[in-house]
Coordinates of C-alpha atoms in Angstrom, one line a residue:
M20 CA -82.8 122.2 -87.6
T21 CA -81.0 125.7 -88.6
P22 CA -83.4 128.9 -87.7
D23 CA -83.7 129.5 -91.3
A24 CA -85.4 126.2 -92.2
E25 CA -89.1 125.9 -91.8
I26 CA -90.2 126.0 -88.1
A27 CA -92.9 123.5 -87.9
P28 CA -95.3 123.4 -86.4
A29 CA -95.7 127.2 -86.4
H30 CA -96.8 127.4 -82.6
W31 CA -99.4 129.6 -81.8
L32 CA -97.0 130.9 -78.5
A33 CA -94.3 132.2 -80.8
Q34 CA -96.8 134.2 -82.7
G35 CA -98.4 135.3 -79.8
F36 CA -95.0 136.4 -78.5
A37 CA -94.0 138.3 -81.4
E38 CA -97.4 140.3 -81.4
R39 CA -96.9 141.4 -77.7
A40 CA -93.1 142.5 -78.5
V41 CA -94.4 144.5 -81.1
A42 CA -97.4 146.1 -79.1
W43 CA -94.8 146.7 -76.4
S44 CA -92.5 148.5 -79.1
R45 CA -95.4 150.5 -80.4
G46 CA -96.2 151.6 -76.8
R47 CA -92.4 152.9 -76.8
A48 CA -93.0 155.3 -79.7
A49 CA -90.5 152.7 -81.8
P50 CA -89.9 153.7 -85.3
E51 CA -92.3 151.8 -87.6
T52 CA -89.5 150.3 -89.8
A53 CA -88.4 148.5 -86.7
L54 CA -91.6 146.4 -86.1
D55 CA -91.4 144.4 -89.3
V56 CA -87.9 143.1 -88.3
L57 CA -88.8 143.0 -84.6
R58 CA -92.2 140.7 -85.5
E59 CA -90.1 138.0 -87.4
A60 CA -87.1 138.0 -84.6
A61 CA -89.4 137.9 -81.6
Y62 CA -91.4 134.9 -83.8
R63 CA -88.4 132.9 -84.8
T64 CA -86.6 133.4 -81.3
S65 CA -89.7 131.9 -79.5
A66 CA -89.7 129.2 -82.1
A67 CA -86.2 128.1 -82.1
T68 CA -86.5 128.0 -78.2
A69 CA -89.4 125.5 -78.4
S70 CA -87.1 123.5 -80.7
G71 CA -84.5 123.2 -78.4
H72 CA -82.1 126.1 -79.0
V73 CA -81.4 128.8 -76.4
C74 CA -81.1 131.4 -79.1
L75 CA -81.3 132.5 -82.3
H76 CA -78.1 133.6 -84.7
I77 CA -79.4 136.8 -86.6
G78 CA -77.0 136.1 -89.3
D79 CA -78.6 132.7 -90.1
V80 CA -81.8 134.2 -91.1
T81 CA -83.2 135.6 -94.3
W82 CA -85.1 138.8 -93.5
P83 CA -87.9 140.4 -95.1
G84 CA -86.5 143.0 -97.8
G85 CA -83.2 141.2 -97.8
L86 CA -82.0 143.2 -94.9
D87 CA -78.3 142.4 -94.0
E88 CA -77.1 141.6 -90.5
A89 CA -75.8 145.0 -89.4
T90 CA -79.2 146.5 -90.4
V91 CA -81.3 143.9 -88.4
R92 CA -79.4 144.8 -85.5
A93 CA -79.7 148.5 -85.7
R94 CA -83.5 148.0 -86.1
L95 CA -83.9 145.7 -83.4
L96 CA -82.1 148.1 -81.0
E97 CA -84.4 150.7 -82.4
S98 CA -87.4 149.1 -81.3
Q99 CA -86.6 149.6 -77.8
V100 CA -87.5 146.1 -76.4
V101 CA -84.2 144.7 -77.2
G102 CA -81.5 144.9 -74.9
T103 CA -77.7 144.1 -75.0
A104 CA -75.7 141.5 -73.1
D105 CA -73.9 144.9 -71.5
A106 CA -77.0 146.3 -70.8
P107 CA -79.9 143.7 -70.5
A108 CA -82.3 145.9 -68.5
N109 CA -85.9 144.5 -68.3
L110 CA -86.6 144.0 -71.9
P111 CA -88.2 140.8 -73.4
L112 CA -85.3 140.0 -76.1
I113 CA -81.8 140.4 -75.6
L114 CA -78.9 140.7 -78.5
D115 CA -75.3 140.1 -78.1
D116 CA -72.2 141.2 -80.0
D117 CA -71.9 138.3 -82.1
G118 CA -75.7 138.4 -83.1
R119 CA -77.1 135.8 -80.9
L120 CA -80.6 136.8 -80.1
Y121 CA -82.4 135.4 -76.8
L122 CA -85.3 135.5 -75.0
H123 CA -84.6 137.2 -71.7
R124 CA -85.2 134.5 -69.5
Y125 CA -82.7 132.1 -71.4
F126 CA -80.1 134.6 -71.6
D127 CA -80.5 135.2 -68.0
Y128 CA -80.2 131.5 -67.1
E129 CA -77.3 131.0 -69.4
R130 CA -75.1 134.0 -67.9
R131 CA -75.9 132.4 -64.3
L132 CA -75.0 129.2 -65.3
A133 CA -71.7 130.4 -66.9
Q134 CA -71.1 132.3 -63.7
R135 CA -71.7 129.2 -61.5
L136 CA -69.4 127.1 -63.6
M137 CA -66.6 129.6 -63.2
Q138 CA -67.0 129.8 -59.7
L139 CA -66.8 126.4 -59.4
A140 CA -63.8 125.9 -61.9
A141 CA -61.8 128.5 -60.3
A142 CA -62.2 127.2 -56.8
Q143 CA -59.3 124.6 -56.0
V144 CA -59.3 122.1 -53.1
Q145 CA -56.5 122.7 -50.3
N146 CA -54.8 120.5 -48.4
V147 CA -54.7 117.7 -50.5
S148 CA -51.7 115.0 -49.4
D149 CA -50.1 113.8 -52.5
E150 CA -48.6 110.7 -50.9
A151 CA -51.8 109.7 -49.0
L152 CA -54.0 110.1 -52.7
R153 CA -51.6 108.3 -54.6
A154 CA -51.4 105.5 -52.2
R155 CA -55.2 105.3 -52.1
L156 CA -55.3 105.5 -56.1
D157 CA -52.7 102.9 -56.5
D158 CA -54.6 100.6 -54.4
L159 CA -58.1 101.3 -55.9
F160 CA -57.1 100.8 -59.7
A161 CA -54.7 98.3 -59.0
A162 CA -56.8 95.8 -61.4
N163 CA -56.7 98.5 -64.6
R164 CA -53.0 98.7 -64.1
Q165 CA -52.5 95.1 -64.7
R166 CA -54.6 95.4 -67.8
L167 CA -53.2 98.8 -68.9
G168 CA -49.7 98.4 -68.7
E169 CA -48.0 101.6 -69.4
R170 CA -50.9 103.2 -70.9
P171 CA -52.8 105.9 -68.9
D172 CA -55.5 104.8 -66.8
W173 CA -58.0 107.6 -67.7
Q174 CA -60.3 106.6 -64.9
K175 CA -57.6 107.0 -62.3
I176 CA -56.8 110.4 -64.0
A177 CA -60.4 111.5 -64.0
V178 CA -60.4 110.8 -60.1
A179 CA -57.1 112.3 -59.4
L180 CA -58.7 115.6 -61.1
A181 CA -62.3 115.4 -58.9
M182 CA -59.8 115.0 -56.0
L183 CA -58.2 118.4 -56.8
R184 CA -61.2 120.6 -58.2
R185 CA -64.8 121.4 -57.3
L186 CA -65.8 120.9 -60.6
T187 CA -65.2 117.5 -62.7
V188 CA -67.0 116.6 -66.0
I189 CA -66.3 112.8 -67.4
S190 CA -68.0 111.8 -70.9
G191 CA -68.2 108.2 -71.8
G192 CA -70.8 106.3 -73.7
P193 CA -72.3 103.0 -71.8
G194 CA -69.3 100.4 -70.6
T195 CA -66.6 102.9 -70.4
G196 CA -66.3 102.9 -66.8
K197 CA -68.1 106.1 -65.3
T198 CA -69.8 104.2 -62.7
T199 CA -66.4 102.4 -61.6
T200 CA -64.4 105.8 -61.6
V201 CA -67.3 107.2 -59.4
V202 CA -67.2 104.0 -57.2
N203 CA -63.6 104.7 -56.6
L204 CA -63.7 108.7 -56.2
L205 CA -66.5 108.4 -53.5
A206 CA -64.2 105.9 -51.6
C207 CA -61.2 108.3 -51.9
L208 CA -63.9 111.1 -50.6
L209 CA -64.9 108.6 -47.7
E210 CA -61.5 107.7 -46.4
E211 CA -60.7 111.4 -46.3
N212 CA -63.8 112.5 -44.5
R213 CA -66.0 109.8 -43.0
E214 CA -68.9 112.4 -42.5
C215 CA -68.7 113.3 -46.2
R216 CA -72.4 114.1 -47.4
I217 CA -72.7 112.8 -50.9
A218 CA -76.0 113.3 -52.7
L219 CA -76.2 111.1 -56.1
A220 CA -78.9 112.5 -58.4
A221 CA -80.0 111.9 -62.1
P222 CA -83.0 113.9 -64.5
T223 CA -85.2 110.8 -64.2
G224 CA -86.1 108.2 -61.5
K225 CA -85.1 105.4 -63.8
A226 CA -81.6 107.0 -64.6
A227 CA -81.4 107.6 -60.5
A228 CA -82.4 104.2 -59.4
R229 CA -80.0 102.5 -62.1
M230 CA -77.0 105.0 -60.8
L231 CA -77.5 103.5 -57.2
D232 CA -77.5 100.1 -58.1
A233 CA -74.6 100.1 -60.4
I234 CA -72.7 101.8 -57.6
R235 CA -73.9 99.2 -55.5
A236 CA -72.6 96.3 -57.8
R237 CA -69.4 97.8 -58.5
A238 CA -68.3 98.5 -54.9
A239 CA -67.6 94.6 -54.3
H240 CA -63.9 95.7 -54.2
L241 CA -63.7 98.1 -51.4
P242 CA -63.4 96.8 -47.6
P243 CA -66.9 96.1 -46.1
E244 CA -66.5 99.2 -43.6
L245 CA -65.9 101.6 -46.5
A246 CA -68.4 100.1 -48.8
A247 CA -71.1 100.6 -46.1
R248 CA -70.7 104.1 -46.2
L249 CA -71.6 104.8 -49.5
P250 CA -74.6 106.8 -50.2
G251 CA -78.1 104.3 -49.6
E252 CA -80.4 106.4 -51.6
S253 CA -80.5 108.3 -55.3
F254 CA -82.6 111.1 -56.1
T255 CA -84.3 112.8 -59.2
I256 CA -82.9 116.2 -59.4
H257 CA -86.6 117.8 -58.6
R258 CA -86.9 115.7 -55.4
L259 CA -83.2 116.7 -54.6
L260 CA -84.1 120.4 -54.9
G261 CA -87.5 120.1 -53.3
V262 CA -90.5 121.2 -55.8
M263 CA -92.6 123.7 -53.6
P264 CA -96.4 122.4 -53.9
G265 CA -98.4 124.4 -56.4
S266 CA -95.5 126.0 -58.3
D267 CA -92.5 125.3 -60.3
A268 CA -89.7 126.9 -57.6
F269 CA -87.4 124.8 -55.4
R270 CA -86.7 124.9 -51.7
H271 CA -83.1 124.8 -52.3
R272 CA -81.1 127.5 -54.2
A273 CA -78.5 129.9 -53.7
D274 CA -80.0 131.5 -50.8
N275 CA -80.7 128.0 -49.4
P276 CA -78.0 125.5 -50.5
L277 CA -78.2 121.8 -50.2
P278 CA -76.6 120.5 -47.3
I279 CA -74.3 118.4 -49.2
D280 CA -70.5 118.2 -49.7
V281 CA -70.5 116.2 -52.9
L282 CA -73.2 116.2 -55.6
V283 CA -72.7 113.5 -58.5
V284 CA -75.0 113.5 -61.4
D285 CA -75.4 111.1 -63.8
E286 CA -77.1 111.2 -67.2
A287 CA -76.2 115.0 -67.4
S288 CA -76.5 115.3 -71.0
M289 CA -80.4 115.0 -70.3
L290 CA -80.0 118.6 -68.1
D291 CA -81.5 121.3 -70.0
L292 CA -80.4 125.1 -69.4
A293 CA -82.9 125.7 -66.8
L294 CA -82.4 122.8 -64.6
A295 CA -79.0 123.0 -65.1
T296 CA -78.8 126.3 -63.6
R297 CA -81.0 125.9 -60.8
L298 CA -79.2 122.9 -59.7
L299 CA -75.8 124.2 -59.6
E300 CA -76.8 127.3 -57.9
A301 CA -78.0 125.3 -55.2
V302 CA -74.9 123.6 -54.5
P303 CA -72.6 125.2 -51.5
D304 CA -69.6 126.8 -53.0
A305 CA -67.6 124.4 -50.7
A306 CA -69.0 121.2 -52.4
R307 CA -67.6 119.0 -55.2
V308 CA -70.0 118.7 -58.3
I309 CA -69.3 115.7 -60.4
L310 CA -71.0 115.6 -63.9
L311 CA -71.2 112.4 -65.7
G312 CA -72.6 111.7 -69.1
D313 CA -72.3 110.9 -72.7
K314 CA -71.3 114.1 -75.1
D315 CA -72.6 111.8 -78.1
Q316 CA -76.2 111.2 -77.0
L317 CA -79.4 112.9 -77.2
S318 CA -79.6 116.6 -75.2
A319 CA -82.5 117.3 -73.0
V320 CA -85.8 117.8 -74.3
E321 CA -86.1 121.4 -73.2
A322 CA -84.0 124.1 -74.6
G323 CA -80.1 123.8 -74.3
A324 CA -77.4 121.3 -74.8
V325 CA -75.4 122.1 -71.9
F326 CA -73.4 118.8 -71.2
S327 CA -72.0 118.7 -74.9
E328 CA -70.9 122.5 -74.4
I329 CA -69.2 121.8 -70.9
C330 CA -67.2 119.0 -71.6
A331 CA -66.3 120.5 -75.3
D332 CA -62.8 120.9 -73.9
P333 CA -60.6 117.7 -72.4
S334 CA -57.3 119.5 -72.5
M335 CA -54.9 120.2 -69.8
S336 CA -52.5 122.9 -68.9
I337 CA -48.8 121.8 -68.2
G338 CA -49.3 122.3 -64.4
T339 CA -52.4 120.1 -64.2
R340 CA -51.1 117.2 -66.5
E341 CA -47.7 117.3 -64.2
R342 CA -49.6 117.3 -60.8
V343 CA -52.1 114.3 -62.3
A344 CA -49.0 112.6 -63.3
T345 CA -47.6 112.4 -59.6
L346 CA -50.8 111.4 -58.2
T347 CA -51.3 108.6 -60.6
G348 CA -47.9 107.3 -61.3
T349 CA -48.0 108.0 -64.9
H350 CA -45.3 109.6 -66.9
A351 CA -46.6 113.3 -68.0
A352 CA -45.5 112.4 -71.6
R353 CA -47.9 109.8 -71.6
I354 CA -51.0 112.1 -70.8
L355 CA -52.3 113.0 -74.2
P356 CA -56.1 114.2 -73.7
A357 CA -58.4 114.2 -76.8
S358 CA -58.5 117.3 -78.9
P359 CA -60.8 120.0 -77.9
V360 CA -64.1 120.5 -79.9
E361 CA -63.8 124.2 -78.9
P362 CA -61.4 125.3 -76.0
T363 CA -63.4 126.7 -73.0
P364 CA -62.2 128.0 -69.9
L365 CA -63.3 124.3 -68.2
H366 CA -59.9 122.9 -69.3
D367 CA -58.3 120.9 -66.7
G368 CA -61.5 119.5 -65.4
V369 CA -62.9 117.7 -68.2
V370 CA -62.0 113.8 -69.2
W371 CA -63.4 111.7 -71.9
F372 CA -63.8 108.0 -71.9
S373 CA -63.4 106.0 -75.0
E374 CA -62.4 102.7 -74.3
N375 CA -65.4 100.4 -73.9
F376 CA -65.4 97.3 -71.6
R377 CA -69.0 96.1 -72.3
F378 CA -68.7 95.3 -76.2
A379 CA -65.5 95.9 -78.1
T380 CA -65.2 98.4 -81.0
D381 CA -65.3 95.6 -83.4
S382 CA -68.3 93.8 -81.9
G383 CA -71.8 94.0 -83.4
I384 CA -73.1 97.0 -81.2
G385 CA -70.0 98.6 -80.6
R386 CA -69.0 98.9 -84.4
L387 CA -72.7 100.2 -85.3
A388 CA -72.1 102.9 -82.6
S389 CA -69.0 103.7 -83.9
L390 CA -70.0 104.0 -87.7
V391 CA -73.3 106.0 -86.4
N392 CA -71.1 108.2 -84.3
A393 CA -68.5 109.1 -87.2
G394 CA -71.6 109.9 -89.6
E395 CA -70.4 106.9 -91.7
A396 CA -73.7 106.2 -93.5
E397 CA -72.6 104.2 -96.6
Q398 CA -70.4 102.1 -94.4
A399 CA -72.9 101.4 -91.7
L400 CA -75.7 100.6 -94.5
T401 CA -72.9 98.2 -96.3
W402 CA -72.0 96.5 -93.1
L403 CA -75.8 96.3 -91.7
R404 CA -76.6 94.7 -95.1
S405 CA -73.7 91.9 -94.7
G406 CA -75.5 90.3 -91.6
E407 CA -72.0 89.3 -90.3
D408 CA -72.6 90.1 -87.0
S409 CA -75.9 88.4 -85.3
S410 CA -75.8 91.1 -82.2
V411 CA -77.3 93.4 -85.0
T412 CA -80.2 92.9 -87.5
W413 CA -81.4 95.6 -90.0
L414 CA -85.2 95.0 -91.4
D415 CA -85.5 97.0 -94.6
D416 CA -88.5 98.2 -93.9
G417 CA -90.0 101.6 -95.3
N418 CA -93.6 101.0 -95.6
R419 CA -96.1 103.5 -94.1
S420 CA -97.2 100.8 -91.6
P421 CA -95.0 98.6 -90.2
T422 CA -94.5 95.1 -92.4
A423 CA -95.7 91.5 -90.7
T424 CA -91.9 90.8 -90.5
T425 CA -91.0 93.6 -88.7
M426 CA -94.3 93.4 -86.4
A427 CA -93.5 89.9 -85.6
C428 CA -89.9 90.9 -84.5
A429 CA -91.4 93.3 -82.0
Q430 CA -93.6 90.7 -80.9
Q431 CA -91.4 88.1 -80.2
G432 CA -89.4 90.6 -77.9
Y433 CA -92.2 90.8 -75.8
A434 CA -92.8 87.2 -75.9
A435 CA -91.3 86.4 -72.6
Y436 CA -93.1 89.0 -71.0
R437 CA -96.2 87.8 -72.0
D438 CA -95.3 84.2 -70.7
A439 CA -94.6 85.6 -67.4
V440 CA -98.1 87.2 -67.2
Q441 CA -99.4 84.1 -68.2
S442 CA -97.7 81.8 -65.8
G443 CA -98.7 84.1 -62.9
A444 CA -95.2 85.2 -62.2
D445 CA -94.6 87.6 -59.3
L446 CA -93.9 91.4 -59.9
V447 CA -90.1 91.2 -59.5
E448 CA -90.0 88.6 -62.4
L449 CA -92.5 90.4 -64.2
F450 CA -90.6 93.6 -64.1
A451 CA -87.4 91.9 -64.8
A452 CA -89.2 90.3 -68.0
F453 CA -90.6 93.7 -69.1
G454 CA -87.2 94.9 -68.7
R455 CA -85.3 92.9 -71.3
F456 CA -86.8 94.0 -74.4
R457 CA -87.8 97.7 -75.3
G458 CA -89.4 99.1 -78.6
L459 CA -88.1 102.6 -79.1
C460 CA -89.2 105.0 -82.0
A461 CA -88.2 108.6 -83.4
E462 CA -92.0 109.6 -83.6
R463 CA -95.1 109.9 -81.4
E464 CA -97.6 109.9 -84.1
G465 CA -98.3 107.5 -86.9
A466 CA -98.4 103.9 -87.2
R467 CA -94.6 103.5 -87.0
G468 CA -94.6 106.0 -84.0
V469 CA -94.9 105.6 -80.1
A470 CA -98.9 106.1 -80.7
G471 CA -99.3 103.2 -83.5
M472 CA -97.0 100.6 -82.1
N473 CA -98.3 100.6 -78.8
E474 CA -101.9 100.2 -80.2
A475 CA -100.4 97.2 -82.4
L476 CA -98.7 95.4 -79.6
S477 CA -101.6 96.1 -76.9
D478 CA -103.6 94.3 -79.4
W479 CA -101.4 91.5 -79.9
F480 CA -100.4 91.1 -76.5
R481 CA -104.4 90.9 -75.2
A482 CA -105.3 88.9 -78.0
T483 CA -102.5 86.1 -77.1
L484 CA -102.8 86.6 -73.5
D485 CA -106.5 86.0 -73.5
H486 CA -106.6 86.8 -69.7
P487 CA -110.0 86.3 -67.8
L488 CA -109.9 89.8 -66.3
D489 CA -109.3 91.5 -69.2
P490 CA -112.6 93.5 -69.6
G491 CA -112.0 93.6 -73.3
S492 CA -112.2 96.7 -75.5
R493 CA -114.8 98.8 -73.6
S494 CA -111.4 99.6 -71.5
P495 CA -107.6 100.2 -72.0
W496 CA -107.1 98.7 -68.6
Y497 CA -105.9 94.7 -68.7
P498 CA -103.5 92.4 -66.7
G499 CA -99.6 92.7 -68.0
R500 CA -100.5 96.1 -69.4
P501 CA -97.1 98.3 -69.0
V502 CA -97.7 101.9 -68.3
M503 CA -95.3 104.9 -68.3
V504 CA -95.7 108.1 -66.1
L505 CA -95.3 111.1 -68.2
R506 CA -95.9 113.8 -65.9
N507 CA -94.5 114.1 -62.3
D508 CA -96.9 113.9 -59.4
Y509 CA -95.3 114.8 -56.1
V510 CA -98.2 113.6 -54.0
L511 CA -98.2 109.9 -55.4
K512 CA -94.6 110.0 -55.8
L513 CA -94.7 109.4 -59.3
F514 CA -92.3 110.6 -61.8
N515 CA -92.1 111.3 -65.4
G516 CA -90.5 107.9 -67.1
D517 CA -91.6 105.8 -64.0
I518 CA -93.0 102.1 -65.2
G519 CA -95.7 100.5 -63.8
I520 CA -97.7 97.1 -64.6
V521 CA -101.3 96.6 -64.1
L522 CA -102.3 93.2 -62.2
A523 CA -105.4 92.3 -60.0
N524 CA -105.4 92.7 -56.3
D525 CA -106.8 90.4 -54.3
D526 CA -110.3 91.5 -54.8
G527 CA -109.6 91.1 -58.5
D528 CA -109.7 95.0 -59.2
L529 CA -106.7 95.8 -61.7
M530 CA -104.3 98.2 -60.4
V531 CA -101.0 99.5 -61.3
H532 CA -97.8 98.4 -59.6
F533 CA -94.7 100.6 -59.1
P534 CA -91.5 99.3 -57.5
D535 CA -90.8 101.3 -54.4
A536 CA -87.8 101.6 -52.1
G537 CA -86.1 98.3 -50.4
G538 CA -87.5 95.8 -53.6
T539 CA -91.1 96.5 -52.7
F540 CA -93.9 97.6 -54.6
R541 CA -97.2 99.6 -54.2
A542 CA -100.5 99.4 -56.1
I543 CA -102.3 102.4 -57.7
A544 CA -105.9 102.8 -58.9
P545 CA -105.7 103.4 -62.4
A546 CA -108.0 106.5 -62.3
R547 CA -105.3 108.3 -60.0
L548 CA -102.5 107.9 -62.3
P549 CA -100.9 111.3 -63.3
E550 CA -100.8 111.6 -67.6
H551 CA -99.4 108.5 -68.5
D552 CA -99.1 106.1 -71.8
T553 CA -98.8 102.4 -72.8
A554 CA -95.2 101.5 -72.7
F555 CA -94.1 98.6 -75.0
A556 CA -92.9 101.7 -77.2
T557 CA -91.3 104.9 -76.2
T558 CA -89.4 107.6 -77.7
V559 CA -85.8 107.3 -77.7
H560 CA -85.6 110.4 -75.2
K561 CA -87.9 108.4 -72.8
A562 CA -85.4 105.8 -72.7
Q563 CA -82.2 107.7 -71.6
G564 CA -81.1 106.7 -68.8
S565 CA -82.1 103.0 -69.3
E566 CA -80.6 99.7 -70.6
F567 CA -82.0 96.6 -71.9
D568 CA -81.0 93.5 -73.2
A569 CA -82.4 94.1 -76.6
V570 CA -83.8 97.0 -78.4
M571 CA -85.9 97.5 -81.6
L572 CA -85.5 100.9 -83.3
M573 CA -88.5 102.0 -85.2
L574 CA -87.8 105.0 -87.8
P575 CA -90.2 106.5 -89.8
S576 CA -91.1 105.7 -93.2
K577 CA -89.4 108.8 -94.9
A578 CA -86.4 110.7 -94.1
S579 CA -87.4 112.9 -91.0
R580 CA -85.4 115.7 -89.6
V581 CA -86.3 114.3 -85.8
V582 CA -83.9 111.2 -87.0
T583 CA -80.3 112.3 -86.1
R584 CA -77.2 110.8 -85.6
E585 CA -77.5 111.4 -82.0
L586 CA -80.9 109.7 -81.8
I587 CA -79.5 106.4 -83.7
Y588 CA -76.4 106.2 -81.5
T589 CA -78.7 106.7 -78.4
A590 CA -81.2 104.2 -79.3
V591 CA -78.2 101.4 -80.4
T592 CA -76.3 102.0 -76.9
R593 CA -79.3 101.5 -75.0
A594 CA -78.8 97.7 -75.6
R595 CA -76.7 95.3 -74.1
A596 CA -76.7 92.4 -76.3
Y597 CA -78.8 92.6 -79.3
V598 CA -80.3 95.6 -81.9
V599 CA -82.7 95.8 -84.2
I600 CA -83.3 98.4 -86.7
A601 CA -86.4 98.8 -88.8
S602 CA -86.1 101.5 -91.3
D603 CA -85.3 101.6 -95.2
A604 CA -82.0 102.8 -96.7
N605 CA -82.7 106.3 -97.2
S606 CA -84.1 107.1 -93.7
L607 CA -81.3 105.4 -92.1
A608 CA -78.5 107.0 -93.9
E609 CA -79.8 110.6 -93.9
G610 CA -80.0 110.2 -90.2
V611 CA -76.8 108.8 -89.7
A612 CA -75.3 111.8 -91.8
S613 CA -77.2 114.3 -89.9
A614 CA -75.5 116.0 -86.9
T615 CA -77.2 118.6 -85.3
A616 CA -76.2 121.5 -83.2
R617 CA -78.0 123.6 -80.7
H618 CA -77.6 127.5 -80.7
S619 CA -76.1 128.9 -77.8
G620 CA -73.7 131.1 -76.0
L621 CA -72.8 129.0 -72.9
I622 CA -69.0 129.0 -73.8
E623 CA -68.8 132.9 -74.5
R624 CA -70.6 133.8 -71.6
M625 CA -68.1 131.6 -69.8
R626 CA -65.3 133.2 -71.2
E627 CA -66.7 136.7 -70.1
F628 CA -66.5 135.5 -66.7
T629 CA -62.7 134.6 -66.8
G630 CA -62.5 138.7 -67.5
T631 CA -61.5 138.2 -71.2
N632 CA -63.0 136.8 -74.6
S633 CA -60.0 134.8 -74.8
L634 CA -58.6 132.0 -73.0
S635 CA -55.8 132.2 -70.6
T636 CA -52.3 132.0 -71.9
C637 CA -51.4 128.9 -70.4
T638 CA -50.1 126.3 -72.3
L639 CA -52.7 123.5 -72.9
I640 CA -51.7 119.9 -73.8
T641 CA -53.5 118.6 -76.9
P642 CA -52.7 116.1 -79.6
P643 CA -53.0 116.8 -83.5
P644 CA -56.3 118.1 -84.4
A645 CA -59.4 115.9 -84.1
T646 CA -60.7 114.3 -86.9
A647 CA -63.7 115.7 -88.3
S648 CA -66.1 112.8 -87.4
S649 CA -64.8 113.2 -83.8
A650 CA -65.7 116.8 -84.0
R651 CA -69.2 116.3 -85.6
S652 CA -70.1 114.3 -82.9
A653 CA -68.9 116.0 -79.8
L654 CA -71.3 119.1 -79.5
A655 CA -74.6 116.7 -80.5
S656 CA -78.2 117.7 -79.8
S657 CA -81.3 116.3 -79.6
G658 CA -83.4 115.8 -82.5
D659 CA -86.0 113.6 -81.1
S660 CA -89.7 114.1 -81.2
R661 CA -91.3 115.6 -77.9

């Protein structure tokens, strides 16, 4: 969404902020000519932040009276409540030299994050033994060498970079080998230092648990003694930082850093600006940080598209390329990184993975994901209409309410789970059955949104299950009901995104059962749960960090700004084997064609901390300019309903 587009809904918080800013300006005896501009600017900046942007570009707005950008800038500064990047003071709004207008809090977060990123990027690791590290890398990536032949091994290159630097950023879609790379990196670190303190973290509990399971599954090639020293626990970022009861403060911060040597963050595309800042500030100066994610996925629900910005530039200087060539045994001329979307000071520490090991680009899911990512709407529709690949199905359904065929497909997805509940399967089997399929929606409300789909699927499930302990319509609780937690509860140790299943205990009372550490489960009374919802259908955002055998994506009946290329790509790549899309052609085509970018100045703030607004003069190694489709997708952002 552009700042000049309709801001809907017109949030009362934005209006309230605008009026407070004007009142403050009047209290400072600002000229009356500044007040109308200030009111509009404050409202739009607050609303833009609520929509996921970090700032507002004043040049993108049509101002009252047709004022030009220079006049708007002058009047904002005349208001005496707008500071500048050089002199922010304690003012509610900050305007930088390039016309970005911020709420003070977000400008502060952005500058702090930029400073921390540059500190980490500038810190080189000393005393790396090239000979010993090369031998380790050759051993760990021997299987890749047989497959790749003379082609460069980007997984091996990523590990080599991470051993040389304090900050490494790895972007790749599902199945591109990020977890395998991390396992081998951790093996190198543990061989170098047996007591290395490693923390695994992710924005959600589901993503954290999945990362730990994936690391264990891919450690079979390691010597048993080394595999045993891999981390045995993963954390949500909030839990790792230690939320202080009754506040939004964290126990670990810059003045009380985490007791770690290495931090690995998975699903980093879900990091918003505020959380990324507070996390990296809590990392000790001597620690390594490895950020993993997919630059083409949806960004965080809150403000910012941090991951897509910090991994925008995978280029390498000649010196780095030659050092990596020595460590990996790869000819330097073959190490040709992807072309940057935008040059940044983080070059030399960013790697993009493009080769997919889970599904080939010509497989159904792989091909659809590639077409969506490239913005090829007509080609995607033509291919979907052909029905040539059985792993992808398009249901041409643009009705206001889903058709009977669409609902039958969704019901079939959960039929095996219903049967497992009917047969009295144990909790392990129930969670496995439920996790094989998920309904994903672009919107929350309406018959085609989360609310409508959950209501319809619940009615079908209860009617066909016909469980003797179902209390009927007088209660929303029934055996087999899947529940998703929507708000963290640190007392109950339940976190946003956690899934529970309702079953009766030995006394016949319905309880919500959640997976616990060590493969056990714990039961919590429904009345004690924090905010929650039925989980047959969720937003695409809520599915990030998860994978399912099959996915059904439900798009709105009409084209909607929340349906973007990034949303469709994220939904499609949640599936391992089968995808169904229910939409009309126009809604799907407009979504595939629509890439969004969140407004921020993080890259510019990083350049400021290099001491110059231009990049260093070192020679960067890049191939010819990127294609338009790859550039469009690389700084993608969220359009999902909140």
